[in-house]
PDB file of C-alpha atoms in Angstrom:
ATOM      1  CA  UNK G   1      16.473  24.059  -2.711  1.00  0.00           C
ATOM      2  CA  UNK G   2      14.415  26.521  -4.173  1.00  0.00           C
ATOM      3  CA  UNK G   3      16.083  29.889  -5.249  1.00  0.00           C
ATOM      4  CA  UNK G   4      14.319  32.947  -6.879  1.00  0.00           C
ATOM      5  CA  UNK G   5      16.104  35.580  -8.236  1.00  0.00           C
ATOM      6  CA  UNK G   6      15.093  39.252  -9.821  1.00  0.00           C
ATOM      7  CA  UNK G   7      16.406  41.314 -12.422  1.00  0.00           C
ATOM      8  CA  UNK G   8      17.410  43.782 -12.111  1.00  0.00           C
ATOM      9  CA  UNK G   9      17.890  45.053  -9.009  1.00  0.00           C
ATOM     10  CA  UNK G  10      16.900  48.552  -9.668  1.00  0.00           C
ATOM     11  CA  UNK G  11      15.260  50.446 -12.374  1.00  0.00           C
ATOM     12  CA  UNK G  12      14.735  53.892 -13.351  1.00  0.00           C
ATOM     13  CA  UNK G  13      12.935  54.831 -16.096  1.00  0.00           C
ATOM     14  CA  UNK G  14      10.552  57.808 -17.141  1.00  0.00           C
ATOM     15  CA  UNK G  15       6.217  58.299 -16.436  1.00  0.00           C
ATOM     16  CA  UNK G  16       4.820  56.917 -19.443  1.00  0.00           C
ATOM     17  CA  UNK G  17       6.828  53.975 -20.180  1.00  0.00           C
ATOM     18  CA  UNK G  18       5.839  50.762 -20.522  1.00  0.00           C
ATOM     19  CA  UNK G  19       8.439  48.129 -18.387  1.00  0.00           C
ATOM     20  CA  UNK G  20       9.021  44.435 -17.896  1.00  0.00           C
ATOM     21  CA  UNK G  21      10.506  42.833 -14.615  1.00  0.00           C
ATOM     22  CA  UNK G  22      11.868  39.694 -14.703  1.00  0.00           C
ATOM     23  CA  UNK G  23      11.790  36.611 -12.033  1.00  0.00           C
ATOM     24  CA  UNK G  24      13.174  32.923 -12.386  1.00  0.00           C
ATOM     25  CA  UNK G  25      13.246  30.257 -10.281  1.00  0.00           C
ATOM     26  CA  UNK G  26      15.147  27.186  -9.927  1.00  0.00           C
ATOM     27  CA  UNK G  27      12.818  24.260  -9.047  1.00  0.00           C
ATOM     28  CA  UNK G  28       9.784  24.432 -11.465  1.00  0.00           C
ATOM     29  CA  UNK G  29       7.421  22.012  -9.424  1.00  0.00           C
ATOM     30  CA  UNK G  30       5.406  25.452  -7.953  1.00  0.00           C
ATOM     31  CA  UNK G  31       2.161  25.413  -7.338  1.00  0.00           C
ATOM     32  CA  UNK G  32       1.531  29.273  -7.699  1.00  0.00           C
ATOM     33  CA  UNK G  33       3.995  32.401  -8.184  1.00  0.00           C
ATOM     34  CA  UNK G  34       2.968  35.777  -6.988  1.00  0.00           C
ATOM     35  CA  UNK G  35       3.741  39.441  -7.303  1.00  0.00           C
ATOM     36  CA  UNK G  36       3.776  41.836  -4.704  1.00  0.00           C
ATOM     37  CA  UNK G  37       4.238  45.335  -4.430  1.00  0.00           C
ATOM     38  CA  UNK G  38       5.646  46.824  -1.260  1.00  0.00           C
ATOM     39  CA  UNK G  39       6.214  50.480  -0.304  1.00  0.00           C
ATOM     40  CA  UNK G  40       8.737  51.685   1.733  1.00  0.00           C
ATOM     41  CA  UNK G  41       7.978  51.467   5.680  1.00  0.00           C
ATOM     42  CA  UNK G  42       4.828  49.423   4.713  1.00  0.00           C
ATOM     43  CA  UNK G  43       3.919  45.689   4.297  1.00  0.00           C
ATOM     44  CA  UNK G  44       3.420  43.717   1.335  1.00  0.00           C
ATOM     45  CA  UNK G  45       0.548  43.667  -0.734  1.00  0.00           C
ATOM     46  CA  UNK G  46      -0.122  40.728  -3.422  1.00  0.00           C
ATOM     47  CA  UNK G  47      -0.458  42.729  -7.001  1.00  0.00           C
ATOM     48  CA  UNK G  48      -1.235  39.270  -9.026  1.00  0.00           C
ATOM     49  CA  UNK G  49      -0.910  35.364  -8.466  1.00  0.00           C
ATOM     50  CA  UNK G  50      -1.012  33.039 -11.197  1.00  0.00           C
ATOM     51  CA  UNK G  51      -1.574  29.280 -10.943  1.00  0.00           C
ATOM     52  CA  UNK G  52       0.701  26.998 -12.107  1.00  0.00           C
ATOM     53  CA  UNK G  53      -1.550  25.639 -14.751  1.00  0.00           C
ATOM     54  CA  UNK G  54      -2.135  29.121 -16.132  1.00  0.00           C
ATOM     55  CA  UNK G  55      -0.273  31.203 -18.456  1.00  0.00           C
ATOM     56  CA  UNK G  56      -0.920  34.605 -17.165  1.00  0.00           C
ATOM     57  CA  UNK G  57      -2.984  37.188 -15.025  1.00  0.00           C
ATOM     58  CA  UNK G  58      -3.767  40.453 -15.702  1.00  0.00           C
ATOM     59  CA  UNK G  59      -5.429  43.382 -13.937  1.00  0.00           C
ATOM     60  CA  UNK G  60      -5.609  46.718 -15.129  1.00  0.00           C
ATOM     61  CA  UNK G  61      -1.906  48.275 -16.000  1.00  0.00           C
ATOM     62  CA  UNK G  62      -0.580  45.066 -15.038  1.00  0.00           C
ATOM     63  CA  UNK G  63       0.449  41.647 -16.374  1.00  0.00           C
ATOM     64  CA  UNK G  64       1.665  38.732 -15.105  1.00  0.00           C
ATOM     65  CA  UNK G  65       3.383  35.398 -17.481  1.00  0.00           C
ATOM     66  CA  UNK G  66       4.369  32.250 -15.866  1.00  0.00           C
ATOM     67  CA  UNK G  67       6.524  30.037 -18.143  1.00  0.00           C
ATOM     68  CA  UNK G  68       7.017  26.862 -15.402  1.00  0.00           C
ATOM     69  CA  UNK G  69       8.853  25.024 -17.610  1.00  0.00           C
ATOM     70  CA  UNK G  70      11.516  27.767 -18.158  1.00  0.00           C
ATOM     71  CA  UNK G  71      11.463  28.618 -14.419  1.00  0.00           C
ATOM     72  CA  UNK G  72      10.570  31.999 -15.409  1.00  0.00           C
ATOM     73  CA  UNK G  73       8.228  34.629 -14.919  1.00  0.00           C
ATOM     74  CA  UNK G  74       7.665  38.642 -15.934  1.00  0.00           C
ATOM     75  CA  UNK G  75       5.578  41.285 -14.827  1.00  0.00           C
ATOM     76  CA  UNK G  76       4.398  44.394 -17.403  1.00  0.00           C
ATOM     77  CA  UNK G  77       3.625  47.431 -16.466  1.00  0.00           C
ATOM     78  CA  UNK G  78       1.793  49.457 -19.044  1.00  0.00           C
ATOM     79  CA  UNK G  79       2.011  52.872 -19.448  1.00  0.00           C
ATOM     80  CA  UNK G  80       4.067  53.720 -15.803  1.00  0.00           C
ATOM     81  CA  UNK G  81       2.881  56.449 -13.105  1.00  0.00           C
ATOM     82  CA  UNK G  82       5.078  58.208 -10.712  1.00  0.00           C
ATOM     83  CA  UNK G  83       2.380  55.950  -7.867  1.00  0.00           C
ATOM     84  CA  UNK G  84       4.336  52.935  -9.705  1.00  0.00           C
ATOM     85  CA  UNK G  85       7.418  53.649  -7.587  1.00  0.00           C
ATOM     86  CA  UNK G  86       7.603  50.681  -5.216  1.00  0.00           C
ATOM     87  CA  UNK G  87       9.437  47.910  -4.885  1.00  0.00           C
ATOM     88  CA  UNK G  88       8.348  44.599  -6.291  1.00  0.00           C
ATOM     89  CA  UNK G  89       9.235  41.015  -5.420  1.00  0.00           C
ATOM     90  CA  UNK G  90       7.757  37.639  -6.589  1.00  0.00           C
ATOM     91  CA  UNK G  91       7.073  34.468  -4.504  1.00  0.00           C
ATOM     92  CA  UNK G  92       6.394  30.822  -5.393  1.00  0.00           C
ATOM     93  CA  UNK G  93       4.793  28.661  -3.046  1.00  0.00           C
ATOM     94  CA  UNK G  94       6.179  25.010  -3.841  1.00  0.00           C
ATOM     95  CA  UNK G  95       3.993  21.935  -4.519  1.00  0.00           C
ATOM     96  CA  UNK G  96       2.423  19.848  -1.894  1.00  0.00           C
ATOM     97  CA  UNK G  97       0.461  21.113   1.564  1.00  0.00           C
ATOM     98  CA  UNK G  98       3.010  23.662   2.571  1.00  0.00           C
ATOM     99  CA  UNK G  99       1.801  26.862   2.530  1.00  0.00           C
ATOM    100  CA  UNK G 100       5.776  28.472   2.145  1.00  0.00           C
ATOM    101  CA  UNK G 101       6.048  31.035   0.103  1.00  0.00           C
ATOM    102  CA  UNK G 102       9.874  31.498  -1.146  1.00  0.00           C
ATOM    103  CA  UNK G 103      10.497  35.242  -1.836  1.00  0.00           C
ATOM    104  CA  UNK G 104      12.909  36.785  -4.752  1.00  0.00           C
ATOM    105  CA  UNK G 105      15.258  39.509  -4.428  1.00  0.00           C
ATOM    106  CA  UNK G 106      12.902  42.186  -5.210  1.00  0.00           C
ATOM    107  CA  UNK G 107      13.326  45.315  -8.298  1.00  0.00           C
ATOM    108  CA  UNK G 108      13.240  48.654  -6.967  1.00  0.00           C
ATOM    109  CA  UNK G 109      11.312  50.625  -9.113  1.00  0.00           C
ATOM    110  CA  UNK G 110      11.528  54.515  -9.625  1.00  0.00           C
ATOM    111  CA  UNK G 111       9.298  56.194 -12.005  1.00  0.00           C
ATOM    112  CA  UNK G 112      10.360  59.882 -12.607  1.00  0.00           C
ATOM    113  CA  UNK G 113       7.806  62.025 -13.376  1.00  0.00           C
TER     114      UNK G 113
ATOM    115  CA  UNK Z   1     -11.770  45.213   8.733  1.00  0.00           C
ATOM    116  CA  UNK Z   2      -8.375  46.559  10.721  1.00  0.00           C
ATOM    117  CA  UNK Z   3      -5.947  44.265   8.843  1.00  0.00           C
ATOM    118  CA  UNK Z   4      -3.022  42.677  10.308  1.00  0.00           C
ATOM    119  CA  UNK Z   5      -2.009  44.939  13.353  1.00  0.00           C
ATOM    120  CA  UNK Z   6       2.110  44.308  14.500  1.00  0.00           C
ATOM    121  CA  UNK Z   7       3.280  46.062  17.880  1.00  0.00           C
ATOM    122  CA  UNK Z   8       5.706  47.616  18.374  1.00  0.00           C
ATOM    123  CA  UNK Z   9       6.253  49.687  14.781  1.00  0.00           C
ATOM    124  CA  UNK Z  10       9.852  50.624  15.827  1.00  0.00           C
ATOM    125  CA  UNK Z  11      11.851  48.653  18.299  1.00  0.00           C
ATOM    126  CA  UNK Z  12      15.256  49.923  19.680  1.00  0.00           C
ATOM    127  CA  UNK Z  13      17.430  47.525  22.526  1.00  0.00           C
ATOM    128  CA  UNK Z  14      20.603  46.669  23.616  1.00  0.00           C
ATOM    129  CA  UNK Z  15      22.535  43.653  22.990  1.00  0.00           C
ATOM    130  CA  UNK Z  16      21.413  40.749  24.981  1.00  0.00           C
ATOM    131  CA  UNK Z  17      17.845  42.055  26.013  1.00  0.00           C
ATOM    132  CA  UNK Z  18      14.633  40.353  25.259  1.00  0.00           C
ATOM    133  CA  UNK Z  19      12.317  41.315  22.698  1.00  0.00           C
ATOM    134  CA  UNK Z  20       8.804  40.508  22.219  1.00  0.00           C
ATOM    135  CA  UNK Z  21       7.380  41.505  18.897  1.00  0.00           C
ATOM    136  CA  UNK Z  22       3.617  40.930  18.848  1.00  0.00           C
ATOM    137  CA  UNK Z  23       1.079  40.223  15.999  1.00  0.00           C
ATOM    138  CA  UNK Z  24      -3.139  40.377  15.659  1.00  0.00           C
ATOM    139  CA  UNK Z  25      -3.808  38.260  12.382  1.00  0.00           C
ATOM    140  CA  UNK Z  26      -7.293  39.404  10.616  1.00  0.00           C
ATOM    141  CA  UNK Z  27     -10.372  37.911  12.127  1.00  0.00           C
ATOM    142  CA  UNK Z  28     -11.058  34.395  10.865  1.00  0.00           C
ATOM    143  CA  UNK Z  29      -7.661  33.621   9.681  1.00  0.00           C
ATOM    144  CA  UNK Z  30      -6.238  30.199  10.504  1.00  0.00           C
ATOM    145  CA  UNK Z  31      -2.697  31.063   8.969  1.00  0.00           C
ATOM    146  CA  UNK Z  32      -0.426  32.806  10.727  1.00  0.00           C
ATOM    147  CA  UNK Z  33       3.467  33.359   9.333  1.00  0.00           C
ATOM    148  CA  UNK Z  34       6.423  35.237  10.514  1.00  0.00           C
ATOM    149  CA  UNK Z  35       9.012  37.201   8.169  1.00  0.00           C
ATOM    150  CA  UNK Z  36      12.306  38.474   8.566  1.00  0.00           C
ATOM    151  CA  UNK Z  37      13.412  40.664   5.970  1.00  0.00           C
ATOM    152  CA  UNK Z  38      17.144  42.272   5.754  1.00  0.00           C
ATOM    153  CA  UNK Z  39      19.059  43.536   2.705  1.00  0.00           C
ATOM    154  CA  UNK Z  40      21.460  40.849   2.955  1.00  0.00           C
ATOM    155  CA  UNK Z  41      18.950  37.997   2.751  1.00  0.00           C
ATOM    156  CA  UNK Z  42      15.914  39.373   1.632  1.00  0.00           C
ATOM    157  CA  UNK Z  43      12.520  38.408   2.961  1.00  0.00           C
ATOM    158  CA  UNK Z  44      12.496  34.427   4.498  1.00  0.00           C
ATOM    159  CA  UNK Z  45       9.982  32.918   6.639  1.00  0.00           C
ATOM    160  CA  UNK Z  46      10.582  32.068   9.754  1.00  0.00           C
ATOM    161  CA  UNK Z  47       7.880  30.122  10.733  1.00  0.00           C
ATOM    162  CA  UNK Z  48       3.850  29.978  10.514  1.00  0.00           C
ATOM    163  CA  UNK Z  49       0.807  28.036  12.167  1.00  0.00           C
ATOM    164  CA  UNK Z  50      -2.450  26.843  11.426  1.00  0.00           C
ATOM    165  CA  UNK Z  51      -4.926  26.405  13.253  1.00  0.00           C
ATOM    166  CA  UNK Z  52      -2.537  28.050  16.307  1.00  0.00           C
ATOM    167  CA  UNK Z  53      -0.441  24.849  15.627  1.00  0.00           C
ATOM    168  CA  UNK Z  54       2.942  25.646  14.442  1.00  0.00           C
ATOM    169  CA  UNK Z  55       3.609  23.771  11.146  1.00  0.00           C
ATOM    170  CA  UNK Z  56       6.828  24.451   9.599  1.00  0.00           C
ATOM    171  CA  UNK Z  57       9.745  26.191  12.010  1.00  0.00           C
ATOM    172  CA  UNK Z  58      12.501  25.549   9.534  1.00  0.00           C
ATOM    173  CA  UNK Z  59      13.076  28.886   9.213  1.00  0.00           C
ATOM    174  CA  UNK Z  60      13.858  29.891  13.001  1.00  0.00           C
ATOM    175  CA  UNK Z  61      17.391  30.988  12.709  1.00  0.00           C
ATOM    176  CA  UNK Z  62      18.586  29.579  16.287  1.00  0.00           C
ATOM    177  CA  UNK Z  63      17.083  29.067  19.604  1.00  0.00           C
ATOM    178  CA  UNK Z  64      17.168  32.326  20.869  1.00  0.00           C
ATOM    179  CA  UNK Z  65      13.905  32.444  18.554  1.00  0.00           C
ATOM    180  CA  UNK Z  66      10.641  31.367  19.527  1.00  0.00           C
ATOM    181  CA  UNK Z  67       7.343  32.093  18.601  1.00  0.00           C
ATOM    182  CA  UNK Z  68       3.866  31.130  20.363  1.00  0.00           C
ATOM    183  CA  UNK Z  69       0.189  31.205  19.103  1.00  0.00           C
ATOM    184  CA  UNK Z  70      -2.123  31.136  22.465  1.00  0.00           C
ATOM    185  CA  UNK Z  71      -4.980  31.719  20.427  1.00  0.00           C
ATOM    186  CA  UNK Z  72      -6.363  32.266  17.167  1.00  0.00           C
ATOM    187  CA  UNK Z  73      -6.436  36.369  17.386  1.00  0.00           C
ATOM    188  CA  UNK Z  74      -2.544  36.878  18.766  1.00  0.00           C
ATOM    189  CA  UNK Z  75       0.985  35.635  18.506  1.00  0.00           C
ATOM    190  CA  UNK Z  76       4.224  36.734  19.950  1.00  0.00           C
ATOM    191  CA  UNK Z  77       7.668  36.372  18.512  1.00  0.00           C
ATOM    192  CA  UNK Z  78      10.102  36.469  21.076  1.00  0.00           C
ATOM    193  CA  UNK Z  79      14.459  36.866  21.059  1.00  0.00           C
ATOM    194  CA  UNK Z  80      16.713  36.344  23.616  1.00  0.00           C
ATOM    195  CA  UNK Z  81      18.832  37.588  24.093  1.00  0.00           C
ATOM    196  CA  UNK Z  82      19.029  39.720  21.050  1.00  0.00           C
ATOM    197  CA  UNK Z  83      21.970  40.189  19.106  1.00  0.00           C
ATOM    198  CA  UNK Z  84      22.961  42.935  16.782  1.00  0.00           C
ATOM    199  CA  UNK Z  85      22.694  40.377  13.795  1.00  0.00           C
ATOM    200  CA  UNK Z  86      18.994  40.151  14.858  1.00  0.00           C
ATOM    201  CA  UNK Z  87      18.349  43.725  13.418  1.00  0.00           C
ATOM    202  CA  UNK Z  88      15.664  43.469  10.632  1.00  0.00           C
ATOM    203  CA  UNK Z  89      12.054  44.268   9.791  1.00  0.00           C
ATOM    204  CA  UNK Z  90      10.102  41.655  11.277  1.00  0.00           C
ATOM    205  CA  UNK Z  91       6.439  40.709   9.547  1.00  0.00           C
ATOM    206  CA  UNK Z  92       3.953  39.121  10.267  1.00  0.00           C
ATOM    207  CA  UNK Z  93       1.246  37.933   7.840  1.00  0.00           C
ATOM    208  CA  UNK Z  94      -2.296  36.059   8.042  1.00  0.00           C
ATOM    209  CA  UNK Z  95      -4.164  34.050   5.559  1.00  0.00           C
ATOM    210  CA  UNK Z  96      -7.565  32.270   5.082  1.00  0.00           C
ATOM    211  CA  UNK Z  97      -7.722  28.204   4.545  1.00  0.00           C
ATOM    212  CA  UNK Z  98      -8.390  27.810   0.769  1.00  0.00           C
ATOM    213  CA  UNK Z  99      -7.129  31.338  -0.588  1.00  0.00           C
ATOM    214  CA  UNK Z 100      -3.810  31.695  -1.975  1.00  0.00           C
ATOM    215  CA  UNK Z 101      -3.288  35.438  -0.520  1.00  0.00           C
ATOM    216  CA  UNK Z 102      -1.507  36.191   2.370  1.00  0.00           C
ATOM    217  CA  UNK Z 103      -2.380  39.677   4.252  1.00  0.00           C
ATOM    218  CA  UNK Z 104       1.162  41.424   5.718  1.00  0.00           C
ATOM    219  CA  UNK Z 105       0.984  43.676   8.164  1.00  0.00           C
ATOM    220  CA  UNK Z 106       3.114  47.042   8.561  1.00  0.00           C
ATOM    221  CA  UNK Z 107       6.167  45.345   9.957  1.00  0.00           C
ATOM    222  CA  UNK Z 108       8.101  46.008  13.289  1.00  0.00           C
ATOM    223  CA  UNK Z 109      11.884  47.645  12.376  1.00  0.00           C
ATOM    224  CA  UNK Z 110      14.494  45.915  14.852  1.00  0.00           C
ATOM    225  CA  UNK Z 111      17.650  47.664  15.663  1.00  0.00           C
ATOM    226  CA  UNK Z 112      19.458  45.810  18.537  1.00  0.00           C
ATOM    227  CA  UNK Z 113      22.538  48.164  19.586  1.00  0.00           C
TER     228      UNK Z 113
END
């Protein structure tokens, strides 16, 4: 059974700092692994997805690596913004026709001005 | 385009009432999945359709759950009777056949007294 964890739970750090959070699953036969970004009283919304034949995705202030083999993945934020304050959870979809997307644990994020 | 549209936002019953949480997927979706997120266990699927055809229901905790597509622009997820256990944030989420995002919508916040 599939099991995707985040660390850590909770981080705090100050505007301007550049951060990595961390994701690892337990089955590496994914097909994809996403981020997501959700704010509080709000729905989801998909930040990056990477393939499982790629290495990583980036778009603007944000990076995404995908190490399958390690069951791992990380997400950087460059330089962060008080806006950054969300939390953020990754998903892998497993192999085959299933559309199932298996969620982590989430990292709240607080960025203090 | 609207987005996903969930109804009611905010949902307050007593023990052993029914509860009909309802969902309008974005136009020209054929996916259609239903979330149940709670601090203890995170964000899990419950089920989701294609097509209006449910495909995986693994996720349905018990069968005071059920969930109905009549058509490709609506589904209903209904519990009864609800428990206090049942108390979550309830999403619902749409996606388009050969894309890898899913859309959430703003989710419906369950307390059952």
């Amino acid at each position: 059974k599939q099991e995707v964890t985040q660390i850590p739970a909770a981080l705090s750090v100050p505007e301007g700092e550049n951060l990595v959070l961390n994701c690892s699953f337990t089955d590496s036969a994914i097909y994809n692994l996403q981020w997501f970004r959700q704010d509080p009283g709000k729905g989801l919304t998909s930040l990056l997805l990477i393939q499982s034949s790629q290495r990583e995705q980036t778009s603007g202030r944000l990076n995404a690596s995908l190490d399958k083999s390690s069951g791992r993945s990380t997400l950087y934020i460059a330089a962060s913004q008080p806006g950054d304050s969300a939390t953020y959870l990754c998903a892998v979809r497993r192999g085959g026709a299933t559309n199932k997307l298996i969620f982590g644990t989430g990292t709240l994020l607080a960025v203090q001005p | 385009d609207a987005g996903v549209i969930q109804s009611p936002r905010h949902e307050v019953t007593e023990m052993g009432q029914e509860v009909t949480l309802r969902c309008k997927p974005i136009s020209g979706h054929d996916y259609l999945f239903w979330y149940r997120q709670t601090m203890m266990r995170g964000l899990e699927l419950l089920i989701y359709f294609n097509n209006n055809v449910p495909i995986d229901d693994s996720g349905m905790p018990e069968d005071r759950f059920s969930a109905k597509m009549p058509n490709a622009s609506f589904s209903t997820l209904k519990i009864q009777p609800s428990e206090p256990r049942d108390s979550a944030v309830y999403f619902c989420a749409s996606q388009l056949s050969g894309t890898d995002t899913q859309y959430f919508g703003p989710g419906t916040r369950l307390t059952v007294l």
